[in-house]
Coordinates of C-alpha atoms in Angstrom, one line a residue:
X1 CA 13.4 -91.8 3.6
X2 CA 15.5 -92.8 0.8
X3 CA 16.2 -91.4 -3.1
X4 CA 16.8 -93.7 -4.3
X5 CA 13.7 -95.1 -5.0
X6 CA 12.2 -97.4 -8.1
X7 CA 9.0 -95.6 -8.6
X8 CA 8.6 -97.4 -11.7
X9 CA 9.5 -101.0 -10.4
X10 CA 7.4 -99.6 -7.4
X11 CA 4.0 -99.0 -9.6
X12 CA 4.6 -102.3 -12.0
X13 CA 4.3 -104.5 -8.2
X14 CA 1.4 -102.7 -7.0
X15 CA -0.6 -102.3 -10.3
X16 CA 0.5 -104.7 -12.8
X17 CA -0.9 -104.2 -15.6
X18 CA -4.1 -102.1 -14.5
X19 CA -1.5 -99.3 -15.0
X20 CA 0.3 -98.1 -18.0
X21 CA 3.6 -97.6 -18.0
X22 CA 5.4 -95.3 -20.5
X23 CA 9.4 -95.2 -20.4
X24 CA 11.0 -91.8 -20.8
X25 CA 7.4 -90.1 -21.4
X26 CA 6.8 -86.5 -19.1
X27 CA 9.8 -87.1 -16.4
X28 CA 11.5 -90.7 -15.7
X29 CA 7.8 -92.3 -17.0
X30 CA 3.7 -91.4 -16.6
X31 CA 1.8 -93.9 -15.5
X32 CA -1.7 -94.1 -17.6
X33 CA -4.1 -94.8 -15.0
X34 CA -7.8 -94.8 -15.1
X35 CA -10.6 -95.7 -13.0
X36 CA -9.2 -94.4 -9.8
X37 CA -6.0 -95.7 -10.3
X38 CA -4.5 -91.7 -10.1
X39 CA -5.6 -91.7 -6.4
X40 CA -3.7 -94.6 -5.6
X41 CA -0.8 -94.8 -7.3
X42 CA 0.4 -91.0 -5.8
X43 CA -0.5 -92.0 -2.7
X44 CA 1.9 -95.2 -3.0
X45 CA 4.2 -92.9 -3.9
X46 CA 4.1 -90.7 -1.1
X47 CA 4.0 -93.4 1.3
X48 CA 7.3 -94.9 -0.8
X49 CA 8.9 -91.3 0.0
X50 CA 8.3 -88.4 2.3
X51 CA 9.3 -85.9 -1.0
X52 CA 6.5 -86.5 -3.1
X53 CA 4.2 -83.8 -4.1
X54 CA 2.3 -82.3 -7.3
X55 CA 3.8 -79.7 -9.2
X56 CA 1.4 -78.9 -11.0
X57 CA -1.3 -80.4 -13.1
X58 CA -2.3 -79.5 -16.8
X59 CA -5.4 -80.5 -18.4
X60 CA -5.9 -80.9 -21.6
X61 CA -8.6 -81.2 -24.3
X62 CA -8.9 -84.2 -26.8
X63 CA -12.1 -84.4 -27.9
X64 CA -14.6 -86.9 -26.6
X65 CA -12.5 -87.1 -22.7
X66 CA -10.5 -84.5 -21.3
X67 CA -7.2 -85.3 -19.8
X68 CA -5.6 -84.6 -16.5
X69 CA -1.8 -85.1 -15.8
X70 CA -0.4 -85.1 -12.7
X71 CA 3.2 -84.0 -12.8
X72 CA 4.8 -85.6 -9.8
X73 CA 8.4 -84.9 -7.8
X74 CA 10.1 -87.3 -5.2
X75 CA 13.5 -86.2 -4.1
X76 CA 15.2 -87.1 -6.8
X77 CA 13.0 -87.5 -9.9
X78 CA 10.4 -86.8 -11.4
X79 CA 6.6 -88.8 -12.5
X80 CA 3.3 -87.6 -15.1
X81 CA 0.1 -89.4 -13.9
X82 CA -2.0 -89.6 -17.2
X83 CA -5.8 -89.9 -16.8
X84 CA -8.6 -88.4 -18.8
X85 CA -13.5 -87.9 -18.4
X86 CA -16.1 -87.8 -20.1
X87 CA -16.2 -84.1 -21.9
X88 CA -19.6 -85.0 -20.8
X89 CA -19.5 -85.9 -17.1
X90 CA -15.6 -85.0 -16.6
X91 CA -15.4 -85.7 -13.2
X92 CA -12.2 -87.7 -10.6
X93 CA -11.8 -87.7 -7.1
X94 CA -10.0 -84.7 -6.0
X95 CA -6.7 -86.2 -3.7
X96 CA -7.0 -83.3 -1.1
X97 CA -7.3 -85.9 1.4
X98 CA -4.0 -86.9 0.8
X99 CA -2.2 -84.6 -0.4
X100 CA -3.3 -81.1 0.7
X101 CA -1.2 -79.1 -1.7
X102 CA -3.4 -80.5 -4.5
X103 CA -6.0 -77.6 -3.7
X104 CA -5.4 -74.4 -6.0
X105 CA -4.2 -76.7 -9.0
X106 CA -7.1 -78.5 -9.0
X107 CA -9.3 -75.7 -8.6
X108 CA -7.5 -73.7 -11.8
X109 CA -8.4 -76.6 -14.2
X110 CA -11.9 -76.5 -13.1
X111 CA -12.0 -73.4 -14.1
X112 CA -10.2 -73.0 -17.2
X113 CA -11.3 -76.6 -17.9
X114 CA -14.2 -77.5 -16.1
X115 CA -13.4 -81.0 -14.8
X116 CA -14.7 -81.1 -11.1
X117 CA -11.7 -83.1 -8.6
X118 CA -14.8 -85.1 -6.2
X119 CA -14.4 -83.2 -3.4
X120 CA -12.5 -80.2 -3.8
X121 CA -15.8 -78.5 -6.0
X122 CA -15.4 -74.8 -6.9
X123 CA -17.3 -72.8 -6.1
X124 CA -17.4 -69.5 -8.4
X125 CA -14.7 -68.5 -9.7
X126 CA -10.7 -69.3 -9.1
X127 CA -9.5 -67.7 -11.8
X128 CA -11.4 -66.2 -13.5
X129 CA -12.9 -62.3 -13.9
X130 CA -16.8 -63.2 -11.7
X131 CA -18.1 -61.9 -13.7
X132 CA -17.8 -64.7 -16.9
X133 CA -20.7 -67.0 -16.9
X134 CA -20.2 -70.5 -15.5
X135 CA -20.0 -72.9 -17.9
X136 CA -18.0 -71.5 -20.2
X137 CA -13.4 -73.4 -19.9
X138 CA -11.4 -71.1 -22.2
X139 CA -8.5 -73.9 -22.3
X140 CA -11.1 -76.3 -24.6
X141 CA -10.6 -76.2 -28.1
X142 CA -13.8 -75.8 -29.1
X143 CA -14.6 -72.1 -27.2
X144 CA -14.9 -69.4 -29.4
X145 CA -13.1 -65.9 -26.8
X146 CA -14.3 -63.4 -28.4
X147 CA -17.9 -64.1 -28.8
X148 CA -18.3 -64.9 -24.9
X149 CA -20.4 -62.8 -23.5
X150 CA -19.6 -62.0 -19.5
X151 CA -22.6 -61.7 -17.4
X152 CA -23.4 -58.9 -14.0
X153 CA -21.7 -59.9 -11.3
X154 CA -23.5 -62.9 -8.7
X155 CA -23.2 -63.2 -5.3
X156 CA -21.5 -65.8 -3.5
X157 CA -20.5 -66.8 -0.4
X158 CA -17.0 -65.6 -0.4
X159 CA -18.6 -62.0 -0.4
X160 CA -20.1 -61.9 2.3
X161 CA -19.2 -59.7 5.4
X162 CA -18.0 -61.7 8.9
X163 CA -20.3 -62.2 11.8
X164 CA -20.1 -61.7 16.0
X165 CA -17.8 -60.4 16.7
X166 CA -15.4 -60.9 14.0
X167 CA -14.1 -58.5 11.3
X168 CA -13.4 -59.3 7.5
X169 CA -10.1 -57.1 6.4
X170 CA -9.8 -57.0 2.1
X171 CA -6.8 -56.4 1.1
X172 CA -6.6 -56.1 -2.7
X173 CA -7.4 -56.0 -5.0
X174 CA -6.9 -52.4 -4.6
X175 CA -4.3 -51.5 -1.7
X176 CA -1.0 -49.4 -0.6
X177 CA 1.0 -52.5 0.2
X178 CA 0.2 -54.8 -2.8
X179 CA 2.8 -53.4 -5.5
X180 CA 0.1 -56.0 -8.2
X181 CA -3.9 -56.8 -7.6
X182 CA -5.4 -59.7 -5.9
X183 CA -7.4 -60.3 -2.6
X184 CA -6.8 -61.3 0.3
X185 CA -10.2 -61.0 3.2
X186 CA -9.2 -61.8 6.3
X187 CA -10.8 -62.6 8.5
X188 CA -9.8 -61.2 12.3
X189 CA -10.6 -61.7 16.4
X190 CA -9.5 -58.8 17.8
X191 CA -6.2 -58.7 16.5
X192 CA -6.2 -62.6 15.9
X193 CA -5.9 -64.2 12.1
X194 CA -9.1 -66.5 11.8
X195 CA -8.5 -67.1 8.5
X196 CA -7.7 -66.2 5.2
X197 CA -9.5 -66.1 2.0
X198 CA -8.1 -65.9 -1.3
X199 CA -8.7 -64.7 -3.7
X200 CA -6.4 -65.2 -7.8
X201 CA -6.4 -64.2 -10.6
X202 CA -6.8 -59.6 -11.2
X203 CA -4.1 -59.7 -13.2
X204 CA -4.8 -63.1 -16.0
X205 CA -4.0 -62.4 -19.1
X206 CA -4.3 -65.8 -21.3
X207 CA -1.3 -66.7 -21.6
X208 CA -1.5 -69.6 -21.0
X209 CA -3.7 -69.7 -24.4
X210 CA -2.2 -67.1 -26.3
X211 CA 1.1 -68.8 -26.8
X212 CA -1.3 -71.8 -29.0
X213 CA -1.9 -68.8 -31.5
X214 CA 1.6 -67.8 -31.6
X215 CA 5.0 -69.9 -33.1
X216 CA 7.8 -70.7 -30.9
X217 CA 10.1 -68.1 -31.7
X218 CA 7.1 -65.6 -30.4
X219 CA 6.5 -67.6 -27.4
X220 CA 9.1 -67.6 -26.1
X221 CA 8.3 -63.5 -25.6
X222 CA 5.1 -63.9 -24.2
X223 CA 6.1 -66.5 -21.5
X224 CA 9.2 -63.8 -20.7
X225 CA 6.8 -60.9 -19.7
X226 CA 4.2 -63.5 -17.2
X227 CA 6.9 -61.8 -14.7
X228 CA 9.5 -58.7 -14.9
X229 CA 11.2 -59.5 -12.7
X230 CA 12.3 -63.7 -13.5
X231 CA 12.1 -63.6 -17.5
X232 CA 15.3 -65.3 -18.0
X233 CA 14.4 -68.5 -15.5
X234 CA 10.3 -68.0 -17.9
X235 CA 12.4 -68.0 -21.1
X236 CA 14.6 -70.8 -20.1
X237 CA 10.8 -73.0 -19.0
X238 CA 9.2 -73.1 -22.4
X239 CA 13.2 -73.5 -24.1
X240 CA 14.0 -76.4 -22.0
X241 CA 10.6 -78.1 -22.2
X242 CA 11.4 -77.2 -26.2
X243 CA 14.7 -78.3 -26.7
X244 CA 13.9 -82.0 -25.5
X245 CA 11.3 -82.4 -28.2
X246 CA 14.1 -81.0 -31.0
X247 CA 16.6 -82.4 -28.8
X248 CA 19.0 -79.8 -30.5
X249 CA 22.9 -80.3 -29.5
X250 CA 22.6 -76.8 -27.8
X251 CA 26.6 -75.7 -27.3
X252 CA 28.2 -76.3 -23.6
X253 CA 29.0 -72.6 -24.3
X254 CA 25.4 -71.5 -24.4
X255 CA 24.4 -73.9 -21.7
X256 CA 26.9 -71.5 -19.1
X257 CA 26.3 -68.4 -19.9
X258 CA 22.2 -69.5 -19.1
X259 CA 23.4 -70.8 -16.0
X260 CA 25.2 -66.9 -15.2
X261 CA 22.1 -65.4 -16.6
X262 CA 20.1 -66.7 -14.9
X263 CA 21.9 -66.5 -11.9
X264 CA 21.7 -62.4 -12.0
X265 CA 18.7 -62.8 -12.0
X266 CA 18.7 -64.5 -9.0
X267 CA 20.6 -62.2 -7.7
X268 CA 18.5 -59.7 -8.7
X269 CA 15.5 -60.8 -7.3
X270 CA 16.6 -61.9 -4.2
X271 CA 18.0 -58.7 -3.0
X272 CA 14.6 -57.0 -4.1
X273 CA 13.4 -58.9 -1.9
X274 CA 14.9 -58.9 0.8
X275 CA 15.1 -54.8 0.6
X276 CA 11.8 -54.9 0.5
X277 CA 11.0 -56.8 3.3
X278 CA 12.8 -54.1 5.5
X279 CA 10.2 -51.8 4.2
X280 CA 7.5 -53.7 4.3
X281 CA 8.3 -54.1 8.6
X282 CA 9.0 -50.2 8.3
X283 CA 13.0 -50.6 8.0
X284 CA 13.0 -48.3 5.3
X285 CA 16.9 -47.3 6.2
X286 CA 17.8 -51.3 5.0
X287 CA 15.1 -51.1 1.8
X288 CA 17.7 -48.1 1.1
X289 CA 19.9 -50.2 1.1
X290 CA 19.8 -53.2 -0.4
X291 CA 17.7 -51.4 -3.7
X292 CA 21.4 -49.7 -4.1
X293 CA 23.3 -52.3 -4.2
X294 CA 20.6 -53.7 -6.6
X295 CA 21.6 -51.1 -9.2
X296 CA 24.5 -52.7 -10.3
X297 CA 23.1 -56.3 -11.0
X298 CA 20.6 -54.6 -12.9
X299 CA 23.5 -53.5 -15.0
X300 CA 24.8 -56.4 -15.6
X301 CA 22.3 -57.8 -17.1
X302 CA 22.1 -55.0 -19.5
X303 CA 26.0 -55.3 -20.1
X304 CA 25.5 -59.7 -20.4
X305 CA 22.2 -59.4 -22.6
X306 CA 21.2 -55.9 -24.0
X307 CA 18.7 -55.3 -22.0
X308 CA 17.7 -53.9 -18.7
X309 CA 14.3 -55.4 -17.8
X310 CA 13.8 -58.5 -20.8
X311 CA 16.7 -60.1 -21.4
X312 CA 15.6 -61.5 -24.2
X313 CA 18.8 -63.4 -24.1
X314 CA 17.4 -67.1 -24.5
X315 CA 17.0 -68.0 -27.2
X316 CA 16.0 -72.2 -28.7
X317 CA 20.1 -73.9 -29.5
X318 CA 20.9 -71.3 -27.0
X319 CA 21.8 -67.7 -26.6
X320 CA 21.8 -64.6 -28.9
X321 CA 24.2 -62.5 -27.3
X322 CA 28.3 -64.1 -26.2
X323 CA 30.4 -62.7 -22.4
X324 CA 33.3 -60.9 -24.4
X325 CA 36.4 -61.3 -22.1
X326 CA 36.8 -57.0 -21.9
X327 CA 33.2 -57.7 -19.8
X328 CA 35.2 -60.7 -18.0
X329 CA 36.5 -57.8 -15.6
X330 CA 33.5 -55.5 -15.4
X331 CA 31.0 -58.4 -14.5
X332 CA 33.6 -59.9 -11.9
X333 CA 34.6 -55.7 -9.9
X334 CA 30.8 -55.6 -9.1
X335 CA 30.2 -59.2 -7.4
X336 CA 33.2 -58.5 -5.2
X337 CA 32.2 -55.5 -4.1
X338 CA 28.3 -57.2 -3.7
X339 CA 30.7 -59.9 -1.3
X340 CA 32.3 -56.9 0.9
X341 CA 29.2 -55.9 2.3
X342 CA 27.0 -59.0 2.7
X343 CA 29.1 -59.7 6.4
X344 CA 27.2 -56.5 7.1
X345 CA 23.8 -57.2 5.7
X346 CA 24.1 -61.0 7.4
X347 CA 24.8 -58.6 10.3
X348 CA 21.4 -57.1 10.3
X349 CA 19.6 -59.9 9.2
X350 CA 21.4 -61.6 12.2
X351 CA 21.6 -59.3 14.9
X352 CA 19.5 -56.2 15.3
X353 CA 16.5 -56.8 17.0
X354 CA 14.0 -55.2 15.3
X355 CA 13.7 -57.1 12.5
X356 CA 14.8 -60.3 14.7
X357 CA 10.9 -59.0 16.4
X358 CA 9.4 -58.7 14.6
X359 CA 10.5 -62.1 12.2
X360 CA 11.4 -64.6 14.5
X361 CA 8.6 -67.3 15.6
X362 CA 6.8 -65.7 12.9
X363 CA 4.0 -67.4 9.7
X364 CA 6.0 -70.9 11.5
X365 CA 5.5 -73.0 8.5
X366 CA 6.9 -76.6 9.9
X367 CA 8.6 -79.5 7.8
X368 CA 5.8 -81.5 8.2
X369 CA 3.5 -79.0 6.4
X370 CA 5.3 -78.0 4.0
X371 CA 6.0 -80.9 2.3
X372 CA 1.8 -80.9 2.6
X373 CA 1.6 -77.9 0.9
X374 CA 4.1 -78.5 -1.5
X375 CA 5.9 -75.4 -1.6
X376 CA 9.0 -74.1 -3.7
X377 CA 12.1 -72.9 -2.3
X378 CA 13.4 -70.4 -0.2
X379 CA 10.0 -71.4 1.4
X380 CA 10.5 -74.8 1.4
X381 CA 14.1 -74.2 2.1
X382 CA 13.6 -72.7 4.9
X383 CA 11.7 -75.1 6.7
X384 CA 14.0 -77.7 6.2
X385 CA 12.6 -79.7 3.0
X386 CA 16.7 -79.9 0.7
X387 CA 14.5 -80.1 -2.2
X388 CA 16.3 -77.6 -4.9
X389 CA 15.5 -78.3 -8.8
X390 CA 19.8 -77.0 -9.5
X391 CA 20.9 -79.6 -6.9
X392 CA 17.6 -83.1 -7.5
X393 CA 17.3 -82.8 -11.0
X394 CA 20.5 -80.6 -12.3
X395 CA 20.7 -79.0 -16.3
X396 CA 22.3 -76.8 -18.4
X397 CA 26.1 -76.7 -16.4
X398 CA 24.4 -77.0 -12.7
X399 CA 25.8 -80.4 -12.5
X400 CA 29.7 -79.2 -13.1
X401 CA 29.5 -76.2 -10.5
X402 CA 30.2 -76.5 -7.7
X403 CA 27.1 -75.1 -4.7
X404 CA 25.6 -75.2 -0.9
X405 CA 21.8 -76.1 -1.1
X406 CA 20.5 -73.6 1.8
X407 CA 18.9 -74.7 4.1
X408 CA 17.2 -73.6 7.6
X409 CA 15.1 -75.4 9.7
X410 CA 13.8 -72.4 11.6
X411 CA 10.4 -72.4 9.6
X412 CA 9.3 -68.8 10.0
X413 CA 9.9 -65.7 8.2
X414 CA 13.9 -64.7 9.3
X415 CA 14.3 -68.1 7.7
X416 CA 12.6 -68.0 4.2
X417 CA 14.7 -64.4 4.5
X418 CA 17.5 -65.5 5.4
X419 CA 17.8 -68.1 2.9
X420 CA 18.1 -65.6 0.4
X421 CA 21.3 -63.7 2.1
X422 CA 22.3 -67.4 1.9
X423 CA 21.5 -67.6 -1.2
X424 CA 23.3 -64.8 -3.0
X425 CA 26.6 -65.2 -1.9
X426 CA 25.9 -68.7 -2.8
X427 CA 24.5 -67.5 -6.8
X428 CA 28.2 -65.2 -6.6
X429 CA 29.9 -67.9 -5.8
X430 CA 28.0 -69.7 -8.4
X431 CA 29.0 -67.1 -11.5
X432 CA 32.4 -66.5 -10.3
X433 CA 32.9 -70.4 -11.3
X434 CA 30.8 -70.1 -14.4
X435 CA 33.1 -67.1 -15.6
X436 CA 36.4 -68.9 -15.0
X437 CA 35.5 -72.5 -16.9
X438 CA 33.3 -70.2 -19.5
X439 CA 33.7 -73.4 -22.3
X440 CA 35.5 -72.0 -25.8
X441 CA 32.6 -71.9 -29.3
X442 CA 29.5 -71.5 -30.5
X443 CA 26.5 -70.0 -28.3
X444 CA 23.8 -71.1 -30.2
X445 CA 22.6 -74.1 -33.4
X446 CA 20.6 -73.6 -35.6
X447 CA 16.2 -75.1 -35.0
X448 CA 13.6 -76.2 -37.6
X449 CA 10.6 -74.1 -37.1
X450 CA 8.5 -76.7 -36.7
X451 CA 9.0 -79.0 -33.8
X452 CA 8.0 -82.6 -34.6
X453 CA 4.7 -84.3 -32.3
X454 CA 5.9 -84.9 -28.9
X455 CA 6.1 -83.9 -25.2
X456 CA 8.3 -82.8 -22.6
X457 CA 8.1 -80.8 -18.9
X458 CA 10.6 -78.7 -17.9
X459 CA 11.6 -77.9 -13.9
X460 CA 14.1 -75.3 -13.0
X461 CA 15.3 -73.3 -9.6
X462 CA 13.3 -70.2 -10.2
X463 CA 14.5 -67.5 -7.5
X464 CA 11.8 -68.2 -5.1
X465 CA 11.7 -71.2 -6.2
X466 CA 10.6 -75.0 -8.9
X467 CA 8.8 -73.2 -11.7
X468 CA 7.8 -76.0 -14.6
X469 CA 7.0 -75.8 -17.6
X470 CA 5.0 -78.0 -20.2
X471 CA 4.6 -78.2 -23.9
X472 CA 3.0 -81.0 -26.2
X473 CA 3.9 -80.7 -30.0
X474 CA 1.6 -81.2 -32.8
X475 CA 4.2 -81.1 -36.3
X476 CA 3.5 -77.4 -36.4
X477 CA 5.8 -74.1 -35.6
X478 CA 3.2 -73.6 -33.3
X479 CA 2.4 -75.3 -29.3
X480 CA -0.4 -77.3 -29.0
X481 CA -0.9 -76.8 -25.4
X482 CA 1.8 -74.9 -22.6
X483 CA 0.8 -75.3 -19.4
X484 CA 2.9 -72.8 -17.3
X485 CA 3.7 -74.1 -12.9
X486 CA 5.0 -70.3 -11.0
X487 CA 7.0 -71.0 -8.0
X488 CA 4.6 -68.6 -5.8
X489 CA 0.4 -70.6 -7.6
X490 CA 2.4 -73.3 -5.4
X491 CA 3.5 -71.7 -2.5
X492 CA 0.1 -69.0 -1.7
X493 CA -1.1 -72.5 0.2
X494 CA 1.4 -71.7 3.0
X495 CA -0.1 -67.8 4.2
X496 CA -3.2 -69.6 3.9
X497 CA -2.1 -71.8 6.9
X498 CA 1.4 -69.8 8.7
X499 CA -1.8 -66.5 9.5
X500 CA -3.6 -68.3 11.6
X501 CA -3.3 -67.4 14.5
X502 CA -1.1 -64.8 14.2
X503 CA -0.8 -61.2 14.3
X504 CA -2.5 -58.6 11.8
X505 CA 0.1 -56.8 12.5
X506 CA 2.5 -59.9 10.8
X507 CA 0.2 -60.2 7.5
X508 CA 2.8 -57.8 5.3
X509 CA 6.2 -58.9 6.6
X510 CA 4.5 -63.1 6.5
X511 CA 3.6 -62.1 3.1
X512 CA 6.5 -60.3 1.6
X513 CA 8.3 -64.2 2.7
X514 CA 6.7 -65.8 0.3
X515 CA 8.8 -63.3 -2.6
X516 CA 4.4 -63.0 -4.5
X517 CA 4.6 -62.3 -7.7
X518 CA 0.5 -62.2 -8.5
X519 CA 1.6 -61.7 -12.3
X520 CA 3.2 -65.1 -12.8
X521 CA 0.2 -66.3 -10.2
X522 CA -2.3 -65.5 -12.6
X523 CA -0.1 -65.4 -15.6

């Protein structure tokens, strides 16, 4: 499929003046489409480019109307389809018939904003607790959350036991294999999985709503708390989108320092997951090895940011701390030591018979299904989908730094883990290049506390995949709306498919290959 489709001309030629085109708004352009045309536009885009998919759906409260913004990625560009529905009858046609990856996004907007997607109706709650009252939508502006009264937990269809010879095994919300509370009801026939029902939201903290009550500066610290592991990615996602509205002249040195911070974070995250995958299949030795060699990377994060976990390095207008000439030899020494250990680790993942037995041909996701589900990051690249935001829509200094995009075609657990293994070496290369080519100059510029009226989006390649932020500003020092779509939220639907027909014993290795983070997912 061609990567250079002119989607603006495509929409103009197919829909004429039925669709208003806002160039340069929320991506390359926004298409204002009501009366069901949102469905037709997306179908036309998918027909023109197979990599077209849904990154996120944002619900907005405009008063008498509710807005539904469909954020769409293509092979090399990004667009938004805007639609509105009346508040009194907020119904709109689902997109799940043409793109199954829309399912979770629509259900979340239904639960939090009250929009009904016809053909993908929600029975019960998706992210809100079961004892949350029906008809109360927390992201609407007229809701007084302090007055919400919880109700007795109702009986739902999802809580019923399996029938016949099938057995429903409940994994979570409290379970030894889950470090965070989330629930998956796995139905098995014998030892074969026949169905998986997810229930997310157990650690939902209402961060999107809370951002509306904090200043932009406070919100940087808040969004970092979305995830303890990939907090630099969240800090940049929020800062990057605010900077698109403010348009400060961020110094080049700061852009390189941001890349170094985000790639150190990728090393930390990938090493954690590669080790944890070993733990899930009972290979505890490889778990200990990877986590041992992750420790020096954590030391570098502390060295360069001042903090071991929450670095709080990235801010609007630049970064808060510089890398000194005295620190560079230490950084290079740690990276060189890790690079020297990679052949040993790669040999384990490529040749160790126990590991291959538990990962090869397990949880296979085809390239076609990966595209239909709009999965992201190593999950997509493990299924032959060559999509990486750092390459497709370069940001910060990534356009200046050479690195390989890692893609495997196997689509199984083994492929997804080997994508991460190879990306460890690429992250080392990126950091070393950035240090060797670090521009001179300041690391920050001063910016205004208030942000002009506007809206923008920002996508970046977090360790788990594409992370998305949308911000709508109203001219004050607090945002009007912040939307966050995390990689795990996009990747969980693939597990609901790949687990079917597999052994219940392979559920842990299959699931860990997504590198799931429920703190991120729930927000």
